[in-house]
mmCIF file of C-alpha atoms and ligand atoms in Angstrom:
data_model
loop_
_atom_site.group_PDB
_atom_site.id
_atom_site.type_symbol
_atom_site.label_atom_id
_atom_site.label_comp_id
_atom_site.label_asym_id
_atom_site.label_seq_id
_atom_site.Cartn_x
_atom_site.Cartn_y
_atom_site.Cartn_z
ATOM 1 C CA UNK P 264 101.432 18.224 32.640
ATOM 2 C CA UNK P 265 104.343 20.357 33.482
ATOM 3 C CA UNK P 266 102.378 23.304 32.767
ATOM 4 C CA UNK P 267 99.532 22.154 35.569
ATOM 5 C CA UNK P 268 102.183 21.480 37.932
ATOM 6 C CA UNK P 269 103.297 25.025 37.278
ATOM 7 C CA UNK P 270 100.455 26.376 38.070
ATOM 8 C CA UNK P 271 99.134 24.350 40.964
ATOM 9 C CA UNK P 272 103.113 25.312 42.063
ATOM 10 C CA UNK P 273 101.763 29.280 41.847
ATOM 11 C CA UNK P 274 98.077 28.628 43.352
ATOM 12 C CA UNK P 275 99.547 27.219 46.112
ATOM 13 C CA UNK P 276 101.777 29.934 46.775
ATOM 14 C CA UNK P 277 98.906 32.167 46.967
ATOM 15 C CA UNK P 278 98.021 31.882 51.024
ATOM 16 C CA UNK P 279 94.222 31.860 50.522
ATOM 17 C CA UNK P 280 92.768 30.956 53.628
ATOM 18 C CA UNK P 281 89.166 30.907 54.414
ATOM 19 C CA UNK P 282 88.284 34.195 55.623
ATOM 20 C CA UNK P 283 90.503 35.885 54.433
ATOM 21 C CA UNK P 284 90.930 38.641 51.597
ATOM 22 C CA UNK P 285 91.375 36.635 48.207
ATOM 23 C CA UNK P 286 91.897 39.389 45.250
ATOM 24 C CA UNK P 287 95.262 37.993 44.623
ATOM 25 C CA UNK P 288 94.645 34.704 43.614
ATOM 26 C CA UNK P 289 91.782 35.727 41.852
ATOM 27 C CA UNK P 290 93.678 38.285 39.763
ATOM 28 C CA UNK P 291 95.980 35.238 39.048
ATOM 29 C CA UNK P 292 93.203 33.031 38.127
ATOM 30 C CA UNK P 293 91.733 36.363 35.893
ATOM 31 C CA UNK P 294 94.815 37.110 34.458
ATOM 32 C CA UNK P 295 95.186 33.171 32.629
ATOM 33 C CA UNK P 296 91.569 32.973 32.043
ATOM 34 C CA UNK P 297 91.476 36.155 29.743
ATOM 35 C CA UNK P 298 94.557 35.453 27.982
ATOM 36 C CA UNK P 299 93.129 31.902 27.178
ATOM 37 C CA UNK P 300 89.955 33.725 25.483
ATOM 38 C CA UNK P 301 87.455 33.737 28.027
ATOM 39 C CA UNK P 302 85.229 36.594 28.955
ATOM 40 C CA UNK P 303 85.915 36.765 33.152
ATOM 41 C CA UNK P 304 83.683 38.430 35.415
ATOM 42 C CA UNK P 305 84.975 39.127 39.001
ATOM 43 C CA UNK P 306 82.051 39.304 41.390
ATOM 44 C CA UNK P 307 83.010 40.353 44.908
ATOM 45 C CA UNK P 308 81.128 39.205 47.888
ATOM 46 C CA UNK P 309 79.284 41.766 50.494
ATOM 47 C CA UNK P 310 82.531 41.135 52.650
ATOM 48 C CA UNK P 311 84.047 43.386 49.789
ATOM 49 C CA UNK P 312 87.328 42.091 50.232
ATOM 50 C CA UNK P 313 86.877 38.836 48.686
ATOM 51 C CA UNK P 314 85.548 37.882 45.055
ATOM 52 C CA UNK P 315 84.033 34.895 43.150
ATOM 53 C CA UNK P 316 85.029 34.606 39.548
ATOM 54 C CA UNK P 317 83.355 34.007 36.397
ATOM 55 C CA UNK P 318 84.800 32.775 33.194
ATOM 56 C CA UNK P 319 83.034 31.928 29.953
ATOM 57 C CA UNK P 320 84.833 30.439 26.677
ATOM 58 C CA UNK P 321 82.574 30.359 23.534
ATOM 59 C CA UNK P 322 78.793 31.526 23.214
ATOM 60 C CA UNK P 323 77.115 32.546 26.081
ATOM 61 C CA UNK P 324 74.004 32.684 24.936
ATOM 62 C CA UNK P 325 74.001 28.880 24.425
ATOM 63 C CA UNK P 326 73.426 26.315 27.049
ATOM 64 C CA UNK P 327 76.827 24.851 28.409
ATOM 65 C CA UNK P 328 78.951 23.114 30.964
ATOM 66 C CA UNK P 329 80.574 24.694 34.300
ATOM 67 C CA UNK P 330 83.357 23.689 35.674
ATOM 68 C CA UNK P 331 83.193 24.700 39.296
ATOM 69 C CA UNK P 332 85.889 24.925 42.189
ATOM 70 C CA UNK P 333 87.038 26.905 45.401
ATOM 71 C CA UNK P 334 90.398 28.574 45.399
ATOM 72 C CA UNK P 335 89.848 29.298 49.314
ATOM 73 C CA UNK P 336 91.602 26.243 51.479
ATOM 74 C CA UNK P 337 91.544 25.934 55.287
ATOM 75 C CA UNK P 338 94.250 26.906 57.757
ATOM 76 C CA UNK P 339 97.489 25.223 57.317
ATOM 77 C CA UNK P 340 97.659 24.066 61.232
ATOM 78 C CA UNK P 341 100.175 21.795 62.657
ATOM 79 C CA UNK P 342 102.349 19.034 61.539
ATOM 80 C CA UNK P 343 103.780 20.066 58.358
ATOM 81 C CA UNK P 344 107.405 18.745 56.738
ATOM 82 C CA UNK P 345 107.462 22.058 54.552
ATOM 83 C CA UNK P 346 106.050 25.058 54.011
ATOM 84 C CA UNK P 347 102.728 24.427 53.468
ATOM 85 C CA UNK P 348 102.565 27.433 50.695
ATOM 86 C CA UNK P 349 105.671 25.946 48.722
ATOM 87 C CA UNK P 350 105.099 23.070 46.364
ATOM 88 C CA UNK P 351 107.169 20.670 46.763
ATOM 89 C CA UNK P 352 107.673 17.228 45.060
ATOM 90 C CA UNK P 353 108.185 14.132 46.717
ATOM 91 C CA UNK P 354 108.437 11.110 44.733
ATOM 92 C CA UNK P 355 105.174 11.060 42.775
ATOM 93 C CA UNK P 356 103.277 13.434 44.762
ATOM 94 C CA UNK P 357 103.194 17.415 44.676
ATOM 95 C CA UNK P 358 102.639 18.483 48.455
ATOM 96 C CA UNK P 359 101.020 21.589 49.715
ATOM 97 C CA UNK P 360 97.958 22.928 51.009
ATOM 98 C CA UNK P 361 94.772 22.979 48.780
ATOM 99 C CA UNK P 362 96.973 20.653 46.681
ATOM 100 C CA UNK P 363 94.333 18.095 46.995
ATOM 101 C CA UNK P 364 91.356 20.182 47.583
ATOM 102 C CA UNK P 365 91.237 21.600 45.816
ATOM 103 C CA UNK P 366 93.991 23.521 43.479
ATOM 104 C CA UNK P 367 95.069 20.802 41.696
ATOM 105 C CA UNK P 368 91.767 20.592 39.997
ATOM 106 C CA UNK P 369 91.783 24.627 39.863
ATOM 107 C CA UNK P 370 95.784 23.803 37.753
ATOM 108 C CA UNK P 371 94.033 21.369 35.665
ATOM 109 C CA UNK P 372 91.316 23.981 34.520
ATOM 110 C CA UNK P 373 93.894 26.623 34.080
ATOM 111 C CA UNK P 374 96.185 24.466 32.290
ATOM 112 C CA UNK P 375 93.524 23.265 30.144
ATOM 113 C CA UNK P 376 91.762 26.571 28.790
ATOM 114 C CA UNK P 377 94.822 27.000 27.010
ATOM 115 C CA UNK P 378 94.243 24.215 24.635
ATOM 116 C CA UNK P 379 90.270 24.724 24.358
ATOM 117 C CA UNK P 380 89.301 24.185 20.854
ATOM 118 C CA UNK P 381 88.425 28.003 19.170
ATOM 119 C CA UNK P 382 85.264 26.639 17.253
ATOM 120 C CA UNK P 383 83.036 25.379 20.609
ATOM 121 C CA UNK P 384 79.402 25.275 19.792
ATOM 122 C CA UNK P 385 78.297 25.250 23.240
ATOM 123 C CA UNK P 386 80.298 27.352 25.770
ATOM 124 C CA UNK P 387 82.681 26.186 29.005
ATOM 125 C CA UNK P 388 82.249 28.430 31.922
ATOM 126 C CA UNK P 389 85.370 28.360 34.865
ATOM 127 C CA UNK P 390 83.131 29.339 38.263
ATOM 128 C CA UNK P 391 85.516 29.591 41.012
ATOM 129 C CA UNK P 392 84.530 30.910 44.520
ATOM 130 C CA UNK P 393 85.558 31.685 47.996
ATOM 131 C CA UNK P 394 85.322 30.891 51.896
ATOM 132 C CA UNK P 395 83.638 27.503 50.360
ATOM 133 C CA UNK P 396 85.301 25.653 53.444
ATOM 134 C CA UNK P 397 83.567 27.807 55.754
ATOM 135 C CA UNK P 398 80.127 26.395 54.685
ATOM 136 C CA UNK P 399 79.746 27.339 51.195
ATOM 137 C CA UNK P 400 79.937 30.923 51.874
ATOM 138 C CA UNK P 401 80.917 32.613 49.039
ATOM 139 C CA UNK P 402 79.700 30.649 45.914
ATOM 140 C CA UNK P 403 75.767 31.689 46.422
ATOM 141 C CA UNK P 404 76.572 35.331 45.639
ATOM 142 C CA UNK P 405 77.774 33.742 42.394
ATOM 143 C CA UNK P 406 74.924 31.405 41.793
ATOM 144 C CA UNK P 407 72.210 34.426 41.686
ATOM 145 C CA UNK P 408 74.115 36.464 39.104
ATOM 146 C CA UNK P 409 74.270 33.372 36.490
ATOM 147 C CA UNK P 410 71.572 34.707 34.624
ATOM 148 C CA UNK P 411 73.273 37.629 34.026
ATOM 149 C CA UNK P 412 76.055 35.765 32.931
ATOM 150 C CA UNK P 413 74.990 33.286 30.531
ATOM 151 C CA UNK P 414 72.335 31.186 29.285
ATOM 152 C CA UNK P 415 71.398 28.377 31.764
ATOM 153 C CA UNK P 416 73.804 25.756 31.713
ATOM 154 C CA UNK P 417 72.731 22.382 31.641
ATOM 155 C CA UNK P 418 75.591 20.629 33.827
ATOM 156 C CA UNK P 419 77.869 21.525 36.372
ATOM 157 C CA UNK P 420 80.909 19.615 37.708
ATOM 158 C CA UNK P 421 82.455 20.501 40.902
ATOM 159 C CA UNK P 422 86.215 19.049 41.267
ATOM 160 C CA UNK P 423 85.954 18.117 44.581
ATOM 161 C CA UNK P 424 88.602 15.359 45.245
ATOM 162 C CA UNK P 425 86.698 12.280 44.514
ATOM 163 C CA UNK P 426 90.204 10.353 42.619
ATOM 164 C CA UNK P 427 87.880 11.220 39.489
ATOM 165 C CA UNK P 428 85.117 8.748 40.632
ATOM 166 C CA UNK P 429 81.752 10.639 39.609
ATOM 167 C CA UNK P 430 80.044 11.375 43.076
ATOM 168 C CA UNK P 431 75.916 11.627 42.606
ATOM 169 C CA UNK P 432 75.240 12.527 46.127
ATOM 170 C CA UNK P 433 75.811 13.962 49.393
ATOM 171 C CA UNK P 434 74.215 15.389 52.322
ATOM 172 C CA UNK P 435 73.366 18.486 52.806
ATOM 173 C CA UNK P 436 73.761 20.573 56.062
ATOM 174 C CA UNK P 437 73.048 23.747 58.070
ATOM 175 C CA UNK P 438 74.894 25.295 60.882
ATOM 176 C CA UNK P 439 73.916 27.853 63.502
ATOM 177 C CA UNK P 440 74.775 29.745 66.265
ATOM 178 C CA UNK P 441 72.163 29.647 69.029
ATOM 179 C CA UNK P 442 72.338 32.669 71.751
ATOM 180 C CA UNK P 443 70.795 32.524 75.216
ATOM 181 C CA UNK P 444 70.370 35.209 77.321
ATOM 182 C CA UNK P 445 69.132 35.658 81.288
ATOM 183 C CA UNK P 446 69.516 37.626 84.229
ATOM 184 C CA UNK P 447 72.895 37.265 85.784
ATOM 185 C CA UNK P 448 72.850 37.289 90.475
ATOM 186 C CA UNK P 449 74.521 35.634 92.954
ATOM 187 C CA UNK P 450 74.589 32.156 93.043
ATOM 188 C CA UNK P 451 73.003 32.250 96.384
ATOM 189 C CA UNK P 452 69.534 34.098 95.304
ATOM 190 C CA UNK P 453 69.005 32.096 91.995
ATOM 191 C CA UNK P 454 65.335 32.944 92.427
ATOM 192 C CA UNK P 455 66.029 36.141 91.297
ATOM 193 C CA UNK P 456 67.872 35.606 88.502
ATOM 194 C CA UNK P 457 68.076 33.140 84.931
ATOM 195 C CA UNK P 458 70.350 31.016 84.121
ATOM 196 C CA UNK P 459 71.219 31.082 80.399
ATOM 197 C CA UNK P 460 73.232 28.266 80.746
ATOM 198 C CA UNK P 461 70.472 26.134 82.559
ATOM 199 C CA UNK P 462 68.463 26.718 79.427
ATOM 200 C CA UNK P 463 70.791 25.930 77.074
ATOM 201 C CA UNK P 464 71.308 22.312 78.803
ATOM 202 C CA UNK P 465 67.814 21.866 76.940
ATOM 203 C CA UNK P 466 68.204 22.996 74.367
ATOM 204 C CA UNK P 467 71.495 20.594 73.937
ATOM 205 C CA UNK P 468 69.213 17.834 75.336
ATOM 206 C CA UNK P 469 66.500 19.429 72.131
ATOM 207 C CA UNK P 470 69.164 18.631 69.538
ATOM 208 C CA UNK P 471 70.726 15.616 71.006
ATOM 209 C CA UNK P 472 67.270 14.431 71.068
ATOM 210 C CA UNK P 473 66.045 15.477 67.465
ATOM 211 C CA UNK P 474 69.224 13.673 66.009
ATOM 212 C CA UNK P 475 68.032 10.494 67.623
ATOM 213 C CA UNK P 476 64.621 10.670 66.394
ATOM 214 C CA UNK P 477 66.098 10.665 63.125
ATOM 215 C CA UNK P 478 68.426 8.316 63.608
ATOM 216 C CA UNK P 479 65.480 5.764 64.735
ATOM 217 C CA UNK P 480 62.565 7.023 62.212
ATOM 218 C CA UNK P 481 64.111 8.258 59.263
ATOM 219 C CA UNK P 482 63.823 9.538 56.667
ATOM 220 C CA UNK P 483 66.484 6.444 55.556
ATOM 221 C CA UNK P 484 68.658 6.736 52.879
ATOM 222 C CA UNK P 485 70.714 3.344 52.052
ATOM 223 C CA UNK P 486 73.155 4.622 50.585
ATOM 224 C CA UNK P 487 74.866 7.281 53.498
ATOM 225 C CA UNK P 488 76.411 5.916 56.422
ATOM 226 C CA UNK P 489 75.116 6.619 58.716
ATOM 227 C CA UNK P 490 72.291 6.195 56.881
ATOM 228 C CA UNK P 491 69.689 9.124 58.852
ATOM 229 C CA UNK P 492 70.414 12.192 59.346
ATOM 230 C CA UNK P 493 72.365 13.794 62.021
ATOM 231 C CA UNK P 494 72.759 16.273 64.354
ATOM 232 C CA UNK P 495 75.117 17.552 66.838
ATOM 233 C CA UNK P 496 76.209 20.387 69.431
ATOM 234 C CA UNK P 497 80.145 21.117 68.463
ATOM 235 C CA UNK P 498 81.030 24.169 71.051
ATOM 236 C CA UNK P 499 79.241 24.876 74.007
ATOM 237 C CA UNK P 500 80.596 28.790 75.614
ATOM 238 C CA UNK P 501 78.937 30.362 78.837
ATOM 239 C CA UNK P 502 79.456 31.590 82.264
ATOM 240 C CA UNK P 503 82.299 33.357 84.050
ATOM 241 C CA UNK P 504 81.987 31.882 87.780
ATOM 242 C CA UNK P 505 80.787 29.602 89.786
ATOM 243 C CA UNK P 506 78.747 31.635 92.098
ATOM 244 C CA UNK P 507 77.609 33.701 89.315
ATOM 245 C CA UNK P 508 74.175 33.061 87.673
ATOM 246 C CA UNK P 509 75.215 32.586 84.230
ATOM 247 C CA UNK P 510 73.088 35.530 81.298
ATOM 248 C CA UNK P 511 75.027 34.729 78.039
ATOM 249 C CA UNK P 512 75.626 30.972 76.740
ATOM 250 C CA UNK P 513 76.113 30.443 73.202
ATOM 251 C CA UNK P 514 75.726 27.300 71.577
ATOM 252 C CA UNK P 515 77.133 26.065 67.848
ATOM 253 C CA UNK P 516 75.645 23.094 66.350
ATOM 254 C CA UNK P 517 74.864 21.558 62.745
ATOM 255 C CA UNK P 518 72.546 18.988 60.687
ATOM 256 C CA UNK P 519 73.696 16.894 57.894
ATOM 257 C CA UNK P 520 70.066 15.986 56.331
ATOM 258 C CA UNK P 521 69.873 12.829 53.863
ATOM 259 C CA UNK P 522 68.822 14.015 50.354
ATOM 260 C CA UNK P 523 64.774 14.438 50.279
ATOM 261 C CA UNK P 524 65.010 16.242 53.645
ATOM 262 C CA UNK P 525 65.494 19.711 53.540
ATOM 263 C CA UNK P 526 67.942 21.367 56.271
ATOM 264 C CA UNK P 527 65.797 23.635 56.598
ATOM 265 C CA UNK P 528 62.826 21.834 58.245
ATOM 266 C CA UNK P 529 65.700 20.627 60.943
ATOM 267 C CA UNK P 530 66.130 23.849 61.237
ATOM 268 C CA UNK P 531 63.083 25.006 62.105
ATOM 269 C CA UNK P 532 62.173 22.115 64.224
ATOM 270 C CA UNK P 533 64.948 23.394 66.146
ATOM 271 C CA UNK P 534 63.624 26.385 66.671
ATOM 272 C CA UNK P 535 60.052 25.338 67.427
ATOM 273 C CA UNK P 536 61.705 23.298 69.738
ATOM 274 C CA UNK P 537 63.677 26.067 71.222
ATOM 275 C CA UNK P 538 59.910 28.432 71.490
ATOM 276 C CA UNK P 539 57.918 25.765 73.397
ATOM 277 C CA UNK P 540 61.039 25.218 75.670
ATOM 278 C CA UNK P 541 60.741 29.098 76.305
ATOM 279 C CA UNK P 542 57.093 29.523 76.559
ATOM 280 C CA UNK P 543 56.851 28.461 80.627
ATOM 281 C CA UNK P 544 59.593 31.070 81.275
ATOM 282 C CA UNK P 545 57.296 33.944 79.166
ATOM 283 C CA UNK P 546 54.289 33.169 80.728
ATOM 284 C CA UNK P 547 55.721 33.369 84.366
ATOM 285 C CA UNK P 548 57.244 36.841 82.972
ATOM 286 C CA UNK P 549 61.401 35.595 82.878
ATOM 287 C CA UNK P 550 63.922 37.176 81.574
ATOM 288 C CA UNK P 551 65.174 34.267 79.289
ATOM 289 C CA UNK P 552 65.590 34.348 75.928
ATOM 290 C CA UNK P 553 67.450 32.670 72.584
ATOM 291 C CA UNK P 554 67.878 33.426 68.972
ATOM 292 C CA UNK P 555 69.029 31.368 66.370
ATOM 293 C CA UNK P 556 71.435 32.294 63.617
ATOM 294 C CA UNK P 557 72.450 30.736 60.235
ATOM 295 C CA UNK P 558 75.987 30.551 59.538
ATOM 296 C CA UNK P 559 76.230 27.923 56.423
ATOM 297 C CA UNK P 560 73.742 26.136 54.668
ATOM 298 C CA UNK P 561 73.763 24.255 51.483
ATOM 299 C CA UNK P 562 71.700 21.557 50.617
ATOM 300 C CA UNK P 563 72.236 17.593 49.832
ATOM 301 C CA UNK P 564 73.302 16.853 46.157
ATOM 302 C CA UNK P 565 70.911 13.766 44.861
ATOM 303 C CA UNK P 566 71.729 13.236 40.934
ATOM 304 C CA UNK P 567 69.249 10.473 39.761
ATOM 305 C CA UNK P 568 71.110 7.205 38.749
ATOM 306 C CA UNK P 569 69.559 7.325 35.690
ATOM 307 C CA UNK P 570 71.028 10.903 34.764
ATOM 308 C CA UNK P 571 72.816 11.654 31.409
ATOM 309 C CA UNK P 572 75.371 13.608 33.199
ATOM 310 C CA UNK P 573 76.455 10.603 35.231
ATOM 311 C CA UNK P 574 77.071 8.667 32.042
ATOM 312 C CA UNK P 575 78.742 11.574 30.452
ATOM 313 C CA UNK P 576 81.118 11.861 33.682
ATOM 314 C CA UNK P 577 81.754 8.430 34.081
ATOM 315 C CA UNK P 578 82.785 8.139 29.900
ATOM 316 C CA UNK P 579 84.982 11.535 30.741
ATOM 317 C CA UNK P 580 87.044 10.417 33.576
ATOM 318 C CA UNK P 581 86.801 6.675 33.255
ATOM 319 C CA UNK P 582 85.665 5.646 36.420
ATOM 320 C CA UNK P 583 82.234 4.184 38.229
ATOM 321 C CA UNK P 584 80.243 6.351 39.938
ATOM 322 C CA UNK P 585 79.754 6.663 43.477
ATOM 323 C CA UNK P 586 76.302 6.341 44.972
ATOM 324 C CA UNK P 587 77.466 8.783 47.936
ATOM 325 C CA UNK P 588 79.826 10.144 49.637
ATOM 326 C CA UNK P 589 79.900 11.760 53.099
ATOM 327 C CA UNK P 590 81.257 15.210 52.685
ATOM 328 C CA UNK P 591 79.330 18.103 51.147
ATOM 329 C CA UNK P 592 80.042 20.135 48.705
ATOM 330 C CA UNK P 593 79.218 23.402 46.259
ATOM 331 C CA UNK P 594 77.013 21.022 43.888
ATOM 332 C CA UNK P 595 73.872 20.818 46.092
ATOM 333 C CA UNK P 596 73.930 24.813 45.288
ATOM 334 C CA UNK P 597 73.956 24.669 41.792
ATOM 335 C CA UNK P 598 71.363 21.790 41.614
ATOM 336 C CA UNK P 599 68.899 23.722 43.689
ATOM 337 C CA UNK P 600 69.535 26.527 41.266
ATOM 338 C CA UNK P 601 68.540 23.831 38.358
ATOM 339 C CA UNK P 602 71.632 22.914 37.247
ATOM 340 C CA UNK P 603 72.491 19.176 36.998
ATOM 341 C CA UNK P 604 75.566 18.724 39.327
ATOM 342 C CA UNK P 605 77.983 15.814 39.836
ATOM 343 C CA UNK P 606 81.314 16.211 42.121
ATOM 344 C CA UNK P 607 84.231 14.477 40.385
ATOM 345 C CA UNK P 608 87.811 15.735 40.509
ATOM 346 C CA UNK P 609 91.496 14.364 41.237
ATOM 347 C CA UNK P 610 93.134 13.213 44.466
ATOM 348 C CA UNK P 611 91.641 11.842 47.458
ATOM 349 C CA UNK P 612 89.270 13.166 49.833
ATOM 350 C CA UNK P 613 91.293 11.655 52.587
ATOM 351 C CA UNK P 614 93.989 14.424 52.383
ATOM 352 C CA UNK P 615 92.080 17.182 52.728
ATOM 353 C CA UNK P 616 92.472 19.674 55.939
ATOM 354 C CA UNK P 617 95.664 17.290 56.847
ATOM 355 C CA UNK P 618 99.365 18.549 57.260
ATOM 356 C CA UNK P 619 101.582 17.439 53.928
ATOM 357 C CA UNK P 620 98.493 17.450 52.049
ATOM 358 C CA UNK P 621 99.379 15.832 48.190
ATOM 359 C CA UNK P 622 98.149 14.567 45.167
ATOM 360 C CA UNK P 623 99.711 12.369 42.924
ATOM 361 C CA UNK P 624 101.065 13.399 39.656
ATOM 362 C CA UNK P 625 99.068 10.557 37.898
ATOM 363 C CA UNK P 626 96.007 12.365 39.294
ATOM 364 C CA UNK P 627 96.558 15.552 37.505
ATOM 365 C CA UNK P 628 97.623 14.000 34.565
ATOM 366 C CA UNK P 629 93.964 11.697 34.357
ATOM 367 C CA UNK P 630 92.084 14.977 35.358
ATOM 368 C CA UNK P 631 94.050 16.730 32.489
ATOM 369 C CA UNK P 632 92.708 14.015 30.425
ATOM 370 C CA UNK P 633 89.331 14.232 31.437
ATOM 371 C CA UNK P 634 88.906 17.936 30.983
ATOM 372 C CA UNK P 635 90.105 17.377 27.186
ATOM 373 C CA UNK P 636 87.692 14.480 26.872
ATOM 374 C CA UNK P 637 85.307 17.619 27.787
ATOM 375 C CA UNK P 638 85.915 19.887 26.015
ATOM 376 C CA UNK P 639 85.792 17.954 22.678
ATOM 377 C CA UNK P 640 82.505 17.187 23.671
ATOM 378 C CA UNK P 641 81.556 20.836 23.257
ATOM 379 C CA UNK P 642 82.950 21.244 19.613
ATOM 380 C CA UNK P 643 80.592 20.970 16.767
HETATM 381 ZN ZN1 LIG L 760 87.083 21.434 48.966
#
């Protein structure tokens, strides 16, 4: 235990804010890793000043198990009675940023590998990834190289705070950016000019409306709440005067899709939506136009009831499994890459992205458990 809160004291020192460079942290994480046995594989991102990581103990040409986190965590903000990059302790709680979500389940790997058994018949792989609170950024570089890496494993489980309750799904979402462009003019002649921001009032009214078709005809799952999927606009920029045709607006906006949906097909009935809204202004020869961007996508995680890998979690850690849970997480990636996936990890969803984020010390010490529990599993 002390040795976890050692290292969940150093993770946490390690500033490692979304979108930003990570190579120190993940030289950290390398550095333990490789002493503990494994083979580690750094895999930077496109950005090239950020890196996922790769760790494999035991044969890797053999089917195993991953244990999967993010070591990025979101802006510190407001409201803090620390430093929210010093550990602290208060009562029995450790306090920090990313202690909940989600370094203390990073400390509990870390702490672990140390103690893996040397004669594991199938192997334990530590993926760890970054800008995962941007939208999942980072960890689909790392998904394609797996075959490179090992032989396909035949579980994942992503220690997303979930106070070790087995999670088998969530939804899965995709965000955009949506830029409209006109013909700026005076205010007084709009005939002769577009109005970007005109046009992107429907295309608010588009989304607003798709999310309510869902909401009243499905697809239904019983399980979410609420139970439909959903859409939304979240920012809304355009315009520099008020006698001043508007020619730039952008828009930002997301869909959380129920498992069975793809995001994707909200997506794209987006932008169907968006190309019959501009086909009037083409045909009479305007100058309006949009164009749609991706800027995270990941899709729902559904693990069947039925699943071994919901029995195995729930015998590891102890507790029930959850039918769903509203956040989203890394395991819809690796289970579209055909990976069983479950999310179960220590300390409570509720004090993620919060000032004086914590997690107990009785957390840490039943995810230490579990991970043991695991890796005897692997042994023979
Ligand atoms: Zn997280």
């Amino acid at each position: 235990m002390s040795r976890t809160a050692d290292i969940l004291e150093r993770l946490v020192a390690f500033p490692s804010v979304c979108r930003t460079p990570n190579g120190e942290i993940v030289a950290f994480c390398h550095d333990l890793l490789q002493a503990a046995g494994a083979a580690v594989t750094v895999l930077p991102g496109p950005e090239g000043d950020r890196a996922n990581l790769f760790a494999t103990f035991g044969p890797p040409g053999v089917p195993g198990f991953i244990l999967s986190a993010h070591l990025d965590v979101v802006p510190a903000g407001e409201g803090w009675s620390g430093d929210p990059f010093r550990l602290r302790r208060t009562g029995d709680r450790f306090v920090g940023r990313g202690a909940a979500d989600m370094k203390g389940f990073v400390a509990c790997v870390l702490a672990g590998v140390a103690d893996l058994p040397q004669d594991l018949a199938r192997p334990l792989h530590v993926a760890l990834s970054y800008d995962e609170e941007i939208g999942c950024v980072g960890v689909p570089h790392m998904i394609e190289r797996l075959p490179d890496l090992c032989a396909m494993p035949t579980a994942c489980l992503v220690g997303e705070p979930s106070d070790l309750h087995p999670v088998l799904r969530h939804k899965g979402k995709v965000a955009g950016r949506i830029t409209v462009r006109g013909r700026t003019g005076h205010s007084s002649r709009p005939d002769l000019a577009d109005n970007a921001v005109h046009l992107a009032a429907d295309v608010i009214a588009l989304i607003r409306d798709l999310g309510r078709d869902y909401g009243a005809n499905g697809p239904f799952h019983p399980l979410f709440e609420p139970p439909a999927s959903t859409l939304q606009v979240g920012i809304v920029s355009g315009g520099t005067g008020v006698n001043i045709v508007p020619d730039l607006c952008r828009l930002e906006w997301e869909a959380r899709a129920v498992p069975g949906l793809d995001p994707m097909v909200i997506l794209r009935a987006v932008e169907a939506g968006i190309a019959a809204l501009l086909r009037p202004y083409e045909a009479a020869g305007r100058s309006l136009r949009a164009a749609c961007e991706i800027t995270a996508a990941y899709p729902a995680l559904d693990l069947p009831d039925e699943a071994p890998l919901r029995y195995l979690a729930e015998g590891l850690s102890g507790q029930p499994a959850l039918g769903a849970v509203s956040y989203g997480t890394e395991a819809g990636l690796f289970q579209a890459a055909g990976i069983p996936s479950i999310v179960c990890g220590p300390g409570s969803i509720t004090q993620a992205h919060r000032p004086d984020e914590s997690i107990g010390l009785g957390d840490l010490a039943a995810c230490d458990a579990m991970l043991a529990r695991l890796a005897a599993t692997l042994v023979r």
